[in-house]
Short mmCIF file of C-alpha atoms in Angstrom, two decimals:
data_model
loop_
_atom_site.label_atom_id
_atom_site.label_comp_id
_atom_site.label_asym_id
_atom_site.label_seq_id
_atom_site.Cartn_x
_atom_site.Cartn_y
_atom_site.Cartn_z
CA ASN R 274 5.21 20.08 0.42
CA ALA R 275 3.16 18.07 -2.08
CA GLY R 276 4.33 14.60 -0.98
CA VAL R 277 4.02 12.11 -3.85
CA THR R 278 2.69 13.46 -7.15
CA GLN R 279 1.52 11.24 -10.01
CA THR R 280 0.65 12.19 -13.57
CA PRO R 281 -1.64 11.70 -15.36
CA LYS R 282 -4.64 11.07 -13.10
CA PHE R 283 -6.65 9.34 -15.83
CA GLN R 284 -5.70 7.78 -19.15
CA VAL R 285 -7.41 5.68 -21.79
CA LEU R 286 -5.24 3.71 -24.21
CA LYS R 287 -5.82 1.36 -27.08
CA THR R 288 -4.29 -2.11 -27.01
CA GLY R 289 -0.71 -1.97 -28.22
CA GLN R 290 -0.13 1.69 -27.39
CA SER R 291 2.66 2.71 -25.06
CA MET R 292 2.77 5.26 -22.28
CA THR R 293 4.77 6.34 -19.27
CA LEU R 294 3.33 7.07 -15.85
CA GLN R 295 5.24 9.73 -13.96
CA CYS R 296 5.89 9.92 -10.22
CA ALA R 297 7.80 12.47 -8.17
CA GLN R 298 8.30 12.92 -4.43
CA ASP R 299 9.58 15.93 -2.54
CA MET R 300 10.26 14.28 0.83
CA ASN R 301 13.89 13.36 0.08
CA HIS R 302 12.97 9.67 0.33
CA ASN R 303 15.42 7.06 -0.85
CA SER R 304 12.97 4.30 -1.81
CA MET R 305 10.14 4.41 -4.34
CA TYR R 306 7.56 1.85 -5.45
CA TRP R 307 4.95 1.16 -8.11
CA TYR R 308 1.80 -0.80 -7.24
CA ARG R 309 -1.28 -1.80 -9.14
CA GLN R 310 -4.66 -2.11 -7.43
CA ASP R 311 -7.39 -4.35 -8.79
CA PRO R 312 -10.73 -5.14 -7.12
CA GLY R 313 -10.30 -7.77 -4.39
CA MET R 314 -6.57 -8.08 -5.00
CA GLY R 315 -5.17 -5.44 -2.68
CA LEU R 316 -1.95 -3.67 -3.63
CA ARG R 317 0.47 -5.68 -5.73
CA LEU R 318 4.03 -4.53 -6.18
CA ILE R 319 5.18 -4.11 -9.77
CA TYR R 320 8.69 -2.69 -9.35
CA TYR R 321 10.59 -0.82 -6.69
CA SER R 322 13.72 1.23 -6.34
CA ALA R 323 15.47 0.82 -3.02
CA SER R 324 17.76 3.78 -3.74
CA GLU R 325 18.75 6.04 -6.60
CA GLY R 326 20.39 3.99 -9.31
CA THR R 327 18.76 0.66 -8.43
CA THR R 328 15.52 -1.01 -9.50
CA ASP R 329 14.11 -4.46 -8.80
CA LYS R 330 11.14 -6.55 -9.82
CA GLY R 331 8.19 -7.00 -7.53
CA GLU R 332 5.35 -9.51 -7.60
CA VAL R 333 3.86 -8.62 -11.03
CA PRO R 334 6.58 -7.05 -13.27
CA ASN R 335 5.65 -8.59 -16.64
CA GLY R 336 4.70 -6.02 -19.27
CA TYR R 337 6.27 -3.09 -17.39
CA ASN R 338 9.58 -1.27 -17.20
CA VAL R 339 10.76 1.39 -14.78
CA SER R 340 13.31 4.15 -14.60
CA ARG R 341 14.64 5.84 -11.49
CA LEU R 342 15.49 9.12 -13.18
CA ASN R 343 16.94 10.74 -10.05
CA LYS R 344 16.22 10.67 -6.34
CA ARG R 345 12.87 12.43 -6.81
CA GLU R 346 11.44 10.69 -9.86
CA PHE R 347 10.45 7.12 -10.65
CA SER R 348 8.56 6.37 -13.86
CA LEU R 349 6.61 3.31 -15.00
CA ARG R 350 6.38 2.43 -18.70
CA LEU R 351 3.95 0.20 -20.52
CA GLU R 352 5.58 -0.66 -23.84
CA SER R 353 2.59 -2.40 -25.46
CA ALA R 354 -0.55 -1.97 -23.38
CA ALA R 355 -2.90 -4.92 -22.92
CA PRO R 356 -6.47 -4.97 -21.50
CA SER R 357 -5.16 -6.97 -18.51
CA GLN R 358 -3.21 -3.87 -17.51
CA THR R 359 -6.40 -1.92 -16.91
CA SER R 360 -5.99 -0.94 -13.27
CA VAL R 361 -5.34 1.85 -10.80
CA TYR R 362 -1.61 2.48 -10.41
CA PHE R 363 -0.15 3.91 -7.23
CA CYS R 364 3.33 5.25 -6.71
CA ALA R 365 4.71 5.32 -3.17
CA SER R 366 7.87 6.38 -1.42
CA SER R 367 9.51 5.74 1.94
CA VAL R 368 12.53 7.03 3.82
CA ASP R 369 14.32 3.81 2.94
CA ASN R 370 13.39 0.18 2.59
CA TYR R 371 15.09 -1.27 5.67
CA SER R 372 13.84 0.79 8.61
CA ASN R 373 10.35 0.54 10.05
CA GLN R 374 8.87 3.58 8.41
CA PRO R 375 5.60 3.78 6.45
CA GLN R 376 5.08 4.31 2.76
CA HIS R 377 3.51 7.50 1.42
CA PHE R 378 1.24 7.08 -1.58
CA GLY R 379 0.32 9.31 -4.51
CA ASP R 380 -3.26 9.89 -5.65
CA GLY R 381 -3.09 7.17 -8.29
CA THR R 382 -3.46 6.92 -12.06
CA ARG R 383 -6.62 5.30 -13.38
CA LEU R 384 -5.67 3.53 -16.60
CA SER R 385 -8.08 1.87 -19.02
CA ILE R 386 -6.89 -0.22 -21.94
CA LEU R 387 -9.45 -0.79 -24.68
CA GLY U 205 8.29 -14.85 1.00
CA GLU U 206 5.77 -13.25 3.33
CA ASN U 207 2.07 -14.09 3.00
CA VAL U 208 -0.58 -11.90 4.63
CA GLU U 209 -4.19 -13.00 5.03
CA GLN U 210 -6.83 -10.41 5.97
CA HIS U 211 -10.37 -11.04 7.23
CA PRO U 212 -13.16 -10.25 6.77
CA SER U 213 -13.27 -8.92 3.22
CA THR U 214 -16.40 -6.92 4.06
CA LEU U 215 -17.59 -5.68 7.45
CA SER U 216 -20.89 -3.90 8.03
CA VAL U 217 -21.62 -2.24 11.40
CA GLN U 218 -24.01 0.27 12.91
CA GLU U 219 -22.74 3.68 13.92
CA GLY U 220 -21.36 3.51 17.45
CA ASP U 221 -20.48 -0.18 17.28
CA SER U 222 -16.91 -1.49 17.35
CA ALA U 223 -15.17 -3.01 14.33
CA VAL U 224 -12.32 -5.52 14.33
CA ILE U 225 -10.20 -6.49 11.32
CA LYS U 226 -7.74 -9.36 11.62
CA CYS U 227 -4.57 -10.23 9.72
CA THR U 228 -2.23 -13.19 9.89
CA TYR U 229 1.28 -13.39 8.51
CA SER U 230 3.63 -16.23 7.71
CA ASP U 231 7.17 -14.90 8.22
CA SER U 232 8.21 -15.02 11.87
CA ALA U 233 10.93 -12.45 11.07
CA SER U 234 8.34 -9.76 10.26
CA ASN U 235 8.75 -6.81 12.59
CA TYR U 236 6.71 -3.90 11.24
CA PHE U 237 2.93 -3.86 10.77
CA PRO U 238 1.26 -0.75 9.32
CA TRP U 239 -2.44 -0.21 8.67
CA TYR U 240 -3.71 1.97 5.82
CA LYS U 241 -7.14 3.49 5.22
CA GLN U 242 -8.30 4.12 1.67
CA GLU U 243 -11.44 6.17 1.10
CA LEU U 244 -13.29 5.72 -2.18
CA GLY U 245 -11.24 7.11 -5.05
CA LYS U 246 -8.44 8.27 -2.77
CA ARG U 247 -4.92 7.21 -1.90
CA PRO U 248 -4.10 4.73 0.91
CA GLN U 249 -3.05 6.63 4.01
CA LEU U 250 -1.31 5.34 7.12
CA ILE U 251 -3.58 5.40 10.17
CA ILE U 252 -1.53 3.46 12.70
CA ASP U 253 1.47 1.14 12.82
CA ILE U 254 3.06 -1.19 15.34
CA ARG U 255 6.53 -2.61 15.72
CA SER U 256 7.35 -6.06 16.98
CA ASN U 257 8.63 -4.93 20.37
CA VAL U 258 5.16 -3.60 21.27
CA GLY U 259 1.99 -5.64 21.91
CA GLU U 260 -0.59 -2.89 21.62
CA LYS U 261 -0.81 0.69 20.43
CA LYS U 262 -3.71 3.14 20.66
CA ASP U 263 -4.55 6.41 18.95
CA GLN U 264 -7.90 7.84 20.04
CA ARG U 265 -10.59 5.49 18.66
CA ILE U 266 -8.24 3.11 16.88
CA ALA U 267 -5.92 0.49 18.33
CA VAL U 268 -3.75 -2.27 16.98
CA THR U 269 -2.75 -5.44 18.80
CA LEU U 270 0.05 -7.82 17.87
CA ASN U 271 0.52 -11.44 18.87
CA LYS U 272 3.91 -12.52 17.60
CA THR U 273 3.58 -16.07 18.88
CA ALA U 274 0.40 -16.65 16.90
CA LYS U 275 1.58 -14.39 14.05
CA HIS U 276 -1.51 -12.27 13.89
CA PHE U 277 -2.38 -8.63 14.39
CA SER U 278 -5.69 -6.80 14.54
CA LEU U 279 -7.15 -3.33 14.02
CA HIS U 280 -9.83 -2.22 16.47
CA ILE U 281 -12.06 0.79 15.83
CA THR U 282 -14.38 1.85 18.64
CA GLU U 283 -17.44 4.10 18.46
CA THR U 284 -17.51 3.85 14.67
CA GLN U 285 -18.72 6.82 12.65
CA PRO U 286 -19.93 7.02 9.02
CA GLU U 287 -16.64 8.70 8.06
CA ASP U 288 -14.83 5.51 9.10
CA SER U 289 -16.34 3.84 6.02
CA ALA U 290 -13.42 2.91 3.77
CA VAL U 291 -11.18 0.03 2.73
CA TYR U 292 -8.55 -0.88 5.32
CA PHE U 293 -5.30 -2.66 4.40
CA CYS U 294 -2.90 -4.37 6.75
CA ALA U 295 0.73 -5.02 5.81
CA ALA U 296 3.67 -6.90 7.26
CA ARG U 297 7.34 -6.21 6.62
CA SER U 298 9.97 -8.82 7.21
CA GLY U 299 13.12 -8.13 9.13
CA HIS U 300 14.97 -10.38 6.69
CA ALA U 301 15.95 -9.07 3.28
CA SER U 302 14.41 -10.76 0.31
CA GLY U 303 16.72 -10.20 -2.62
CA GLY U 304 18.48 -7.47 -0.66
CA SER U 305 15.42 -5.43 0.25
CA TYR U 306 12.66 -5.36 2.82
CA ILE U 307 9.37 -4.87 1.05
CA PRO U 308 6.04 -4.91 2.91
CA THR U 309 3.38 -7.40 1.85
CA PHE U 310 -0.23 -6.16 1.87
CA GLY U 311 -3.43 -7.97 2.75
CA ARG U 312 -6.27 -7.86 0.24
CA GLY U 313 -8.25 -5.28 2.18
CA THR U 314 -11.44 -5.03 4.23
CA SER U 315 -14.32 -2.88 3.11
CA LEU U 316 -15.82 -1.33 6.28
CA ILE U 317 -19.33 0.09 5.98
CA VAL U 318 -20.70 2.10 8.90
CA HIS U 319 -24.46 2.60 8.74
CA PRO U 320 -25.84 5.80 10.32
#
C-alpha cells in the first residue's frame, strides 16, 4: 500500500517548456488535490477533483491544467512554464470532500523553472 | 470563503518545554480542524484532528483545543523533543459547500525548533 505516489520527484525546466506532473493513489479515495508550497505561503490549492469525472479550480489555477484520468490518477500540466511556477508541488487525496476525513499527501515534486 | 490565520510563524523552545501554536478561522460553519506536521523535505502528515462537537482531544504528548465561540483552535505539544522540530500546519474545513465542495483552508505554517 504505497498511498499517494508522485512522479517525478525533481525537475528542472526552461521557461516556455511544458510538462505533466503525475499522481496516483491506491487507497480507493474519491477526491484528489494539487497544491503548491512556497516559503511562508503554506499550501495553496491549485485544482481539485471531488470525484472521478469532475475537476474544479482552487485558489491559484492560472497557468495550470488538470486531468482526472481515472479514480486513481490525477495529473497536473504546465503548458508554458514560467519562473513564478518554481515551487514544490504536492498531490493529496481523501476519502471524499464532504466528510471530516484528513488528506493524505504524496512526497512532492520539486520543480525549478529557469 | 474561509480564512485561517496561524501564529507564531516561528517558535523556538528548549527540549522539555511546552509549545503552543494558535490558529483562528473566519467561517463559523467550519467543523473539521486537522493539524499536519511536515519535516524538512518531507510530505505533510496528519498528527491530530478535532471535530466541532469536541472541545479537546489528546494523543500522548500532543493535544488540540477548540473554542468555537471565539473561532480559534490550538495545538499543544508537551515535553518537546528534538524530533518534534518541523513545520506545523493547521487547517479548517467549512461545513458549507463552496462551489459544491468542502475544501480545507490551510494556515501558513509554524516552524518549531526544539533545541537540545
